[in-house]
């Protein structure tokens, strides 16, 4: 089955609340990346976390990586309506450059 | 500082025709990747190319699909004799180094192919 499964598939929150999305994967990785995609648009790179890192921050984003559990989480704090989008995790497996994407979490932030 | 450019943005083809999708990487990037996205799904890797070389085509269907990245000009993804199941968004990404671990792939806006 596909590497990089996101949970939940869909999430609806109010503006100002925090949003947490989780990602699980199956094989060894070099890094894990999170991307955002607005409906019908391209992907925007959000953050990359290497396999030897445990936590990374970028603005309102916080990413954690637990290689023992093969899982990652993306936290968006103080969400805004403009954060409404689909969020994908993607893993770069060891020995490969290809990214393996999950099926995404659709986030809806209500104003 | 232009990002990854893809054209056309939308392409309509009838069954049996050929589709040619173009990708110009970020200036200075010599590594190009093609991915396909079906509706409501994540992206699926197709092929990874460097200038004049195919590095990894493990995600490319064996028939009808081909890709190239010539010394000069954009990368081309060609789909011959298209079928309805080829309808999808095709995304190109580029990276500067091709080294694993910290090399970010930057994505273009995609080409949305519709096969009638």
PDB file of C-alpha atoms in Angstrom:
ATOM      1  CA  UNK A   1       0.000   0.000   0.000  1.00  0.00           C
ATOM      2  CA  UNK A   2       1.005   3.604  -0.369  1.00  0.00           C
ATOM      3  CA  UNK A   3       3.749   5.102   1.744  1.00  0.00           C
ATOM      4  CA  UNK A   4       2.734   8.241   3.584  1.00  0.00           C
ATOM      5  CA  UNK A   5      -0.843   8.058   4.744  1.00  0.00           C
ATOM      6  CA  UNK A   6      -2.354  11.173   6.268  1.00  0.00           C
ATOM      7  CA  UNK A   7      -4.833  11.303   9.076  1.00  0.00           C
ATOM      8  CA  UNK A   8      -7.449  12.690   9.222  1.00  0.00           C
ATOM      9  CA  UNK A   9      -8.606  12.757   5.617  1.00  0.00           C
ATOM     10  CA  UNK A  10     -10.592  15.919   6.292  1.00  0.00           C
ATOM     11  CA  UNK A  11     -10.510  18.481   9.082  1.00  0.00           C
ATOM     12  CA  UNK A  12     -12.784  21.452   9.701  1.00  0.00           C
ATOM     13  CA  UNK A  13     -11.919  24.031  12.358  1.00  0.00           C
ATOM     14  CA  UNK A  14     -12.673  27.625  13.288  1.00  0.00           C
ATOM     15  CA  UNK A  15     -10.285  30.468  12.581  1.00  0.00           C
ATOM     16  CA  UNK A  16      -7.826  30.880  15.447  1.00  0.00           C
ATOM     17  CA  UNK A  17      -7.833  27.209  16.400  1.00  0.00           C
ATOM     18  CA  UNK A  18      -4.858  24.892  15.891  1.00  0.00           C
ATOM     19  CA  UNK A  19      -4.869  22.198  13.228  1.00  0.00           C
ATOM     20  CA  UNK A  20      -2.935  18.963  13.591  1.00  0.00           C
ATOM     21  CA  UNK A  21      -2.371  16.516  10.765  1.00  0.00           C
ATOM     22  CA  UNK A  22      -0.569  13.208  11.031  1.00  0.00           C
ATOM     23  CA  UNK A  23       1.361  11.158   8.526  1.00  0.00           C
ATOM     24  CA  UNK A  24       2.572   7.577   8.713  1.00  0.00           C
ATOM     25  CA  UNK A  25       5.002   5.853   6.397  1.00  0.00           C
ATOM     26  CA  UNK A  26       6.421   2.383   5.989  1.00  0.00           C
ATOM     27  CA  UNK A  27      10.064   2.317   4.912  1.00  0.00           C
ATOM     28  CA  UNK A  28      13.350   4.026   5.791  1.00  0.00           C
ATOM     29  CA  UNK A  29      13.550   7.647   4.777  1.00  0.00           C
ATOM     30  CA  UNK A  30      16.121  10.379   4.161  1.00  0.00           C
ATOM     31  CA  UNK A  31      13.626  13.121   4.870  1.00  0.00           C
ATOM     32  CA  UNK A  32       9.953  13.922   5.120  1.00  0.00           C
ATOM     33  CA  UNK A  33       8.396  16.984   3.552  1.00  0.00           C
ATOM     34  CA  UNK A  34       5.055  18.708   3.889  1.00  0.00           C
ATOM     35  CA  UNK A  35       3.376  20.421   0.961  1.00  0.00           C
ATOM     36  CA  UNK A  36       0.228  22.467   0.618  1.00  0.00           C
ATOM     37  CA  UNK A  37      -2.077  22.487  -2.388  1.00  0.00           C
ATOM     38  CA  UNK A  38      -4.924  24.903  -2.953  1.00  0.00           C
ATOM     39  CA  UNK A  39      -7.801  23.495  -4.960  1.00  0.00           C
ATOM     40  CA  UNK A  40      -6.813  22.969  -8.573  1.00  0.00           C
ATOM     41  CA  UNK A  41      -3.382  24.514  -8.081  1.00  0.00           C
ATOM     42  CA  UNK A  42       0.227  23.408  -7.777  1.00  0.00           C
ATOM     43  CA  UNK A  43       2.078  22.356  -4.664  1.00  0.00           C
ATOM     44  CA  UNK A  44       3.816  24.737  -2.318  1.00  0.00           C
ATOM     45  CA  UNK A  45       6.681  23.393  -0.247  1.00  0.00           C
ATOM     46  CA  UNK A  46       6.180  24.091   3.453  1.00  0.00           C
ATOM     47  CA  UNK A  47       8.923  22.379   5.379  1.00  0.00           C
ATOM     48  CA  UNK A  48      11.496  19.572   5.164  1.00  0.00           C
ATOM     49  CA  UNK A  49      12.614  17.568   8.164  1.00  0.00           C
ATOM     50  CA  UNK A  50      15.575  15.224   7.887  1.00  0.00           C
ATOM     51  CA  UNK A  51      15.578  11.722   9.332  1.00  0.00           C
ATOM     52  CA  UNK A  52      17.991  12.745  12.105  1.00  0.00           C
ATOM     53  CA  UNK A  53      15.809  15.671  13.215  1.00  0.00           C
ATOM     54  CA  UNK A  54      12.913  15.383  15.639  1.00  0.00           C
ATOM     55  CA  UNK A  55      11.230  18.772  15.440  1.00  0.00           C
ATOM     56  CA  UNK A  56      11.266  21.800  13.193  1.00  0.00           C
ATOM     57  CA  UNK A  57       9.495  25.152  13.209  1.00  0.00           C
ATOM     58  CA  UNK A  58       8.693  27.628  10.487  1.00  0.00           C
ATOM     59  CA  UNK A  59       6.448  30.542  11.395  1.00  0.00           C
ATOM     60  CA  UNK A  60       3.096  29.087  12.495  1.00  0.00           C
ATOM     61  CA  UNK A  61       4.129  25.594  11.420  1.00  0.00           C
ATOM     62  CA  UNK A  62       5.586  22.942  13.682  1.00  0.00           C
ATOM     63  CA  UNK A  63       6.626  19.554  12.350  1.00  0.00           C
ATOM     64  CA  UNK A  64       7.670  16.546  14.386  1.00  0.00           C
ATOM     65  CA  UNK A  65       9.211  13.310  13.185  1.00  0.00           C
ATOM     66  CA  UNK A  66       9.348  10.015  15.063  1.00  0.00           C
ATOM     67  CA  UNK A  67      11.380   7.550  13.020  1.00  0.00           C
ATOM     68  CA  UNK A  68      10.825   4.754  15.543  1.00  0.00           C
ATOM     69  CA  UNK A  69       7.077   5.001  14.921  1.00  0.00           C
ATOM     70  CA  UNK A  70       7.506   6.026  11.293  1.00  0.00           C
ATOM     71  CA  UNK A  71       5.224   8.981  11.791  1.00  0.00           C
ATOM     72  CA  UNK A  72       5.171  12.758  11.513  1.00  0.00           C
ATOM     73  CA  UNK A  73       2.790  15.500  12.501  1.00  0.00           C
ATOM     74  CA  UNK A  74       2.166  18.982  11.141  1.00  0.00           C
ATOM     75  CA  UNK A  75       0.726  21.559  13.507  1.00  0.00           C
ATOM     76  CA  UNK A  76      -0.620  24.854  12.193  1.00  0.00           C
ATOM     77  CA  UNK A  77      -1.190  27.290  15.040  1.00  0.00           C
ATOM     78  CA  UNK A  78      -3.681  30.152  15.082  1.00  0.00           C
ATOM     79  CA  UNK A  79      -5.231  29.045  11.814  1.00  0.00           C
ATOM     80  CA  UNK A  80      -6.596  31.492   9.255  1.00  0.00           C
ATOM     81  CA  UNK A  81      -9.217  31.114   6.553  1.00  0.00           C
ATOM     82  CA  UNK A  82      -6.372  31.387   4.031  1.00  0.00           C
ATOM     83  CA  UNK A  83      -4.912  28.138   5.417  1.00  0.00           C
ATOM     84  CA  UNK A  84      -7.796  26.266   3.789  1.00  0.00           C
ATOM     85  CA  UNK A  85      -6.115  23.772   1.448  1.00  0.00           C
ATOM     86  CA  UNK A  86      -5.030  20.153   1.131  1.00  0.00           C
ATOM     87  CA  UNK A  87      -1.865  19.203   2.959  1.00  0.00           C
ATOM     88  CA  UNK A  88       0.348  16.346   1.825  1.00  0.00           C
ATOM     89  CA  UNK A  89       3.282  14.636   3.433  1.00  0.00           C
ATOM     90  CA  UNK A  90       5.923  13.230   1.124  1.00  0.00           C
ATOM     91  CA  UNK A  91       8.816  10.967   1.976  1.00  0.00           C
ATOM     92  CA  UNK A  92      12.131  10.572   0.244  1.00  0.00           C
ATOM     93  CA  UNK A  93      13.170   6.955   0.726  1.00  0.00           C
ATOM     94  CA  UNK A  94      16.775   5.997   1.302  1.00  0.00           C
ATOM     95  CA  UNK A  95      18.593   5.493  -1.968  1.00  0.00           C
ATOM     96  CA  UNK A  96      15.914   7.223  -4.018  1.00  0.00           C
ATOM     97  CA  UNK A  97      15.146  10.788  -5.049  1.00  0.00           C
ATOM     98  CA  UNK A  98      11.506  10.161  -5.871  1.00  0.00           C
ATOM     99  CA  UNK A  99       9.001  11.480  -3.364  1.00  0.00           C
ATOM    100  CA  UNK A 100       6.167   9.244  -2.198  1.00  0.00           C
ATOM    101  CA  UNK A 101       3.060  11.214  -1.345  1.00  0.00           C
ATOM    102  CA  UNK A 102       0.184  10.424   0.938  1.00  0.00           C
ATOM    103  CA  UNK A 103      -3.424  10.985  -0.030  1.00  0.00           C
ATOM    104  CA  UNK A 104      -3.603  14.268   1.860  1.00  0.00           C
ATOM    105  CA  UNK A 105      -5.629  15.993   4.553  1.00  0.00           C
ATOM    106  CA  UNK A 106      -8.234  18.486   3.377  1.00  0.00           C
ATOM    107  CA  UNK A 107      -8.280  21.358   5.866  1.00  0.00           C
ATOM    108  CA  UNK A 108     -11.199  23.769   5.998  1.00  0.00           C
ATOM    109  CA  UNK A 109     -10.808  26.815   8.231  1.00  0.00           C
ATOM    110  CA  UNK A 110     -14.107  28.562   8.875  1.00  0.00           C
ATOM    111  CA  UNK A 111     -13.919  32.357   9.248  1.00  0.00           C
TER     112      UNK A 111
ATOM    113  CA  UNK B   1      13.390  34.558 -10.224  1.00  0.00           C
ATOM    114  CA  UNK B   2      11.046  32.333 -12.151  1.00  0.00           C
ATOM    115  CA  UNK B   3       9.893  29.073 -10.625  1.00  0.00           C
ATOM    116  CA  UNK B   4       9.111  25.879 -12.467  1.00  0.00           C
ATOM    117  CA  UNK B   5       7.121  26.612 -15.612  1.00  0.00           C
ATOM    118  CA  UNK B   6       4.780  24.152 -17.212  1.00  0.00           C
ATOM    119  CA  UNK B   7       2.803  24.445 -20.399  1.00  0.00           C
ATOM    120  CA  UNK B   8       0.185  24.130 -21.431  1.00  0.00           C
ATOM    121  CA  UNK B   9      -1.762  24.572 -18.216  1.00  0.00           C
ATOM    122  CA  UNK B  10      -4.755  22.784 -19.699  1.00  0.00           C
ATOM    123  CA  UNK B  11      -4.725  20.275 -22.535  1.00  0.00           C
ATOM    124  CA  UNK B  12      -7.662  18.520 -24.141  1.00  0.00           C
ATOM    125  CA  UNK B  13      -7.084  15.523 -26.358  1.00  0.00           C
ATOM    126  CA  UNK B  14      -9.307  12.936 -28.005  1.00  0.00           C
ATOM    127  CA  UNK B  15      -8.648   9.265 -27.475  1.00  0.00           C
ATOM    128  CA  UNK B  16      -5.786   8.076 -29.657  1.00  0.00           C
ATOM    129  CA  UNK B  17      -4.089  11.460 -29.977  1.00  0.00           C
ATOM    130  CA  UNK B  18      -0.703  12.389 -28.562  1.00  0.00           C
ATOM    131  CA  UNK B  19      -0.154  14.683 -25.570  1.00  0.00           C
ATOM    132  CA  UNK B  20       3.091  16.597 -25.092  1.00  0.00           C
ATOM    133  CA  UNK B  21       3.662  18.294 -21.771  1.00  0.00           C
ATOM    134  CA  UNK B  22       6.539  20.710 -21.251  1.00  0.00           C
ATOM    135  CA  UNK B  23       8.451  21.659 -18.140  1.00  0.00           C
ATOM    136  CA  UNK B  24      11.104  24.320 -17.707  1.00  0.00           C
ATOM    137  CA  UNK B  25      12.888  23.884 -14.370  1.00  0.00           C
ATOM    138  CA  UNK B  26      14.015  26.640 -12.070  1.00  0.00           C
ATOM    139  CA  UNK B  27      17.035  28.350 -13.621  1.00  0.00           C
ATOM    140  CA  UNK B  28      20.138  26.475 -12.559  1.00  0.00           C
ATOM    141  CA  UNK B  29      18.322  23.276 -11.632  1.00  0.00           C
ATOM    142  CA  UNK B  30      19.431  20.232 -13.591  1.00  0.00           C
ATOM    143  CA  UNK B  31      17.179  17.623 -11.953  1.00  0.00           C
ATOM    144  CA  UNK B  32      13.583  17.192 -13.096  1.00  0.00           C
ATOM    145  CA  UNK B  33      10.817  14.956 -11.764  1.00  0.00           C
ATOM    146  CA  UNK B  34       7.381  14.184 -13.178  1.00  0.00           C
ATOM    147  CA  UNK B  35       4.402  13.216 -11.042  1.00  0.00           C
ATOM    148  CA  UNK B  36       0.763  12.418 -11.845  1.00  0.00           C
ATOM    149  CA  UNK B  37      -2.217  13.274  -9.666  1.00  0.00           C
ATOM    150  CA  UNK B  38      -5.642  11.740 -10.087  1.00  0.00           C
ATOM    151  CA  UNK B  39      -8.647  13.613  -8.632  1.00  0.00           C
ATOM    152  CA  UNK B  40      -8.829  13.522  -4.820  1.00  0.00           C
ATOM    153  CA  UNK B  41      -5.531  11.633  -4.593  1.00  0.00           C
ATOM    154  CA  UNK B  42      -1.915  12.375  -3.791  1.00  0.00           C
ATOM    155  CA  UNK B  43       0.826  12.655  -6.379  1.00  0.00           C
ATOM    156  CA  UNK B  44       2.412   9.523  -7.821  1.00  0.00           C
ATOM    157  CA  UNK B  45       6.026   9.584  -8.996  1.00  0.00           C
ATOM    158  CA  UNK B  46       6.604   8.817 -12.658  1.00  0.00           C
ATOM    159  CA  UNK B  47      10.169   9.631 -13.702  1.00  0.00           C
ATOM    160  CA  UNK B  48      13.348  11.407 -12.589  1.00  0.00           C
ATOM    161  CA  UNK B  49      15.699  12.900 -15.174  1.00  0.00           C
ATOM    162  CA  UNK B  50      18.932  14.796 -15.327  1.00  0.00           C
ATOM    163  CA  UNK B  51      20.111  16.542 -18.454  1.00  0.00           C
ATOM    164  CA  UNK B  52      20.125  13.933 -21.246  1.00  0.00           C
ATOM    165  CA  UNK B  53      19.693  11.036 -18.792  1.00  0.00           C
ATOM    166  CA  UNK B  54      16.804   9.123 -17.293  1.00  0.00           C
ATOM    167  CA  UNK B  55      17.779   8.272 -13.734  1.00  0.00           C
ATOM    168  CA  UNK B  56      14.652   6.556 -12.407  1.00  0.00           C
ATOM    169  CA  UNK B  57      11.619   5.651 -14.485  1.00  0.00           C
ATOM    170  CA  UNK B  58      10.161   3.128 -12.076  1.00  0.00           C
ATOM    171  CA  UNK B  59       6.826   4.952 -11.930  1.00  0.00           C
ATOM    172  CA  UNK B  60       6.370   5.335 -15.645  1.00  0.00           C
ATOM    173  CA  UNK B  61       3.933   3.043 -17.474  1.00  0.00           C
ATOM    174  CA  UNK B  62       5.883   0.792 -19.797  1.00  0.00           C
ATOM    175  CA  UNK B  63       3.853   1.629 -22.867  1.00  0.00           C
ATOM    176  CA  UNK B  64       2.800   4.919 -24.473  1.00  0.00           C
ATOM    177  CA  UNK B  65       4.671   7.134 -21.986  1.00  0.00           C
ATOM    178  CA  UNK B  66       8.122   8.614 -22.532  1.00  0.00           C
ATOM    179  CA  UNK B  67      10.130  11.478 -21.069  1.00  0.00           C
ATOM    180  CA  UNK B  68      13.198  13.390 -22.042  1.00  0.00           C
ATOM    181  CA  UNK B  69      15.281  16.251 -20.714  1.00  0.00           C
ATOM    182  CA  UNK B  70      17.556  17.413 -23.520  1.00  0.00           C
ATOM    183  CA  UNK B  71      20.730  19.399 -23.130  1.00  0.00           C
ATOM    184  CA  UNK B  72      18.917  22.473 -24.348  1.00  0.00           C
ATOM    185  CA  UNK B  73      15.255  23.235 -23.818  1.00  0.00           C
ATOM    186  CA  UNK B  74      12.518  22.004 -21.532  1.00  0.00           C
ATOM    187  CA  UNK B  75      11.777  18.532 -20.292  1.00  0.00           C
ATOM    188  CA  UNK B  76       9.023  16.822 -22.264  1.00  0.00           C
ATOM    189  CA  UNK B  77       6.565  14.190 -21.067  1.00  0.00           C
ATOM    190  CA  UNK B  78       4.941  12.497 -24.049  1.00  0.00           C
ATOM    191  CA  UNK B  79       1.857  10.326 -23.909  1.00  0.00           C
ATOM    192  CA  UNK B  80       1.028   8.533 -27.124  1.00  0.00           C
ATOM    193  CA  UNK B  81      -2.428   7.223 -28.067  1.00  0.00           C
ATOM    194  CA  UNK B  82      -4.068   8.736 -24.987  1.00  0.00           C
ATOM    195  CA  UNK B  83      -6.922   6.958 -23.244  1.00  0.00           C
ATOM    196  CA  UNK B  84      -9.527   8.339 -20.828  1.00  0.00           C
ATOM    197  CA  UNK B  85      -7.597   6.926 -17.888  1.00  0.00           C
ATOM    198  CA  UNK B  86      -4.715   9.292 -18.703  1.00  0.00           C
ATOM    199  CA  UNK B  87      -6.869  12.241 -17.637  1.00  0.00           C
ATOM    200  CA  UNK B  88      -5.079  13.725 -14.636  1.00  0.00           C
ATOM    201  CA  UNK B  89      -2.935  16.614 -13.480  1.00  0.00           C
ATOM    202  CA  UNK B  90       0.727  16.179 -14.378  1.00  0.00           C
ATOM    203  CA  UNK B  91       3.198  18.020 -12.204  1.00  0.00           C
ATOM    204  CA  UNK B  92       6.836  18.703 -12.854  1.00  0.00           C
ATOM    205  CA  UNK B  93       9.331  19.480 -10.093  1.00  0.00           C
ATOM    206  CA  UNK B  94      12.963  20.490 -10.154  1.00  0.00           C
ATOM    207  CA  UNK B  95      15.788  20.474  -7.640  1.00  0.00           C
ATOM    208  CA  UNK B  96      19.232  21.987  -7.694  1.00  0.00           C
ATOM    209  CA  UNK B  97      21.456  19.261  -6.381  1.00  0.00           C
ATOM    210  CA  UNK B  98      19.940  15.845  -6.778  1.00  0.00           C
ATOM    211  CA  UNK B  99      21.524  14.828  -3.504  1.00  0.00           C
ATOM    212  CA  UNK B 100      19.325  13.107  -0.994  1.00  0.00           C
ATOM    213  CA  UNK B 101      18.623  14.341   2.481  1.00  0.00           C
ATOM    214  CA  UNK B 102      18.080  18.048   2.129  1.00  0.00           C
ATOM    215  CA  UNK B 103      17.311  18.694  -1.511  1.00  0.00           C
ATOM    216  CA  UNK B 104      13.891  20.291  -1.884  1.00  0.00           C
ATOM    217  CA  UNK B 105      11.807  19.676  -4.977  1.00  0.00           C
ATOM    218  CA  UNK B 106      10.007  22.757  -6.270  1.00  0.00           C
ATOM    219  CA  UNK B 107       6.799  22.110  -8.120  1.00  0.00           C
ATOM    220  CA  UNK B 108       5.272  23.762 -11.138  1.00  0.00           C
ATOM    221  CA  UNK B 109       1.581  24.657 -11.485  1.00  0.00           C
ATOM    222  CA  UNK B 110       0.781  21.463 -13.367  1.00  0.00           C
ATOM    223  CA  UNK B 111      -0.804  20.553 -16.683  1.00  0.00           C
ATOM    224  CA  UNK B 112      -4.364  19.312 -16.490  1.00  0.00           C
ATOM    225  CA  UNK B 113      -4.940  16.760 -19.223  1.00  0.00           C
ATOM    226  CA  UNK B 114      -8.481  15.870 -20.221  1.00  0.00           C
ATOM    227  CA  UNK B 115      -9.020  13.008 -22.642  1.00  0.00           C
ATOM    228  CA  UNK B 116     -12.393  13.042 -24.362  1.00  0.00           C
TER     229      UNK B 116
END
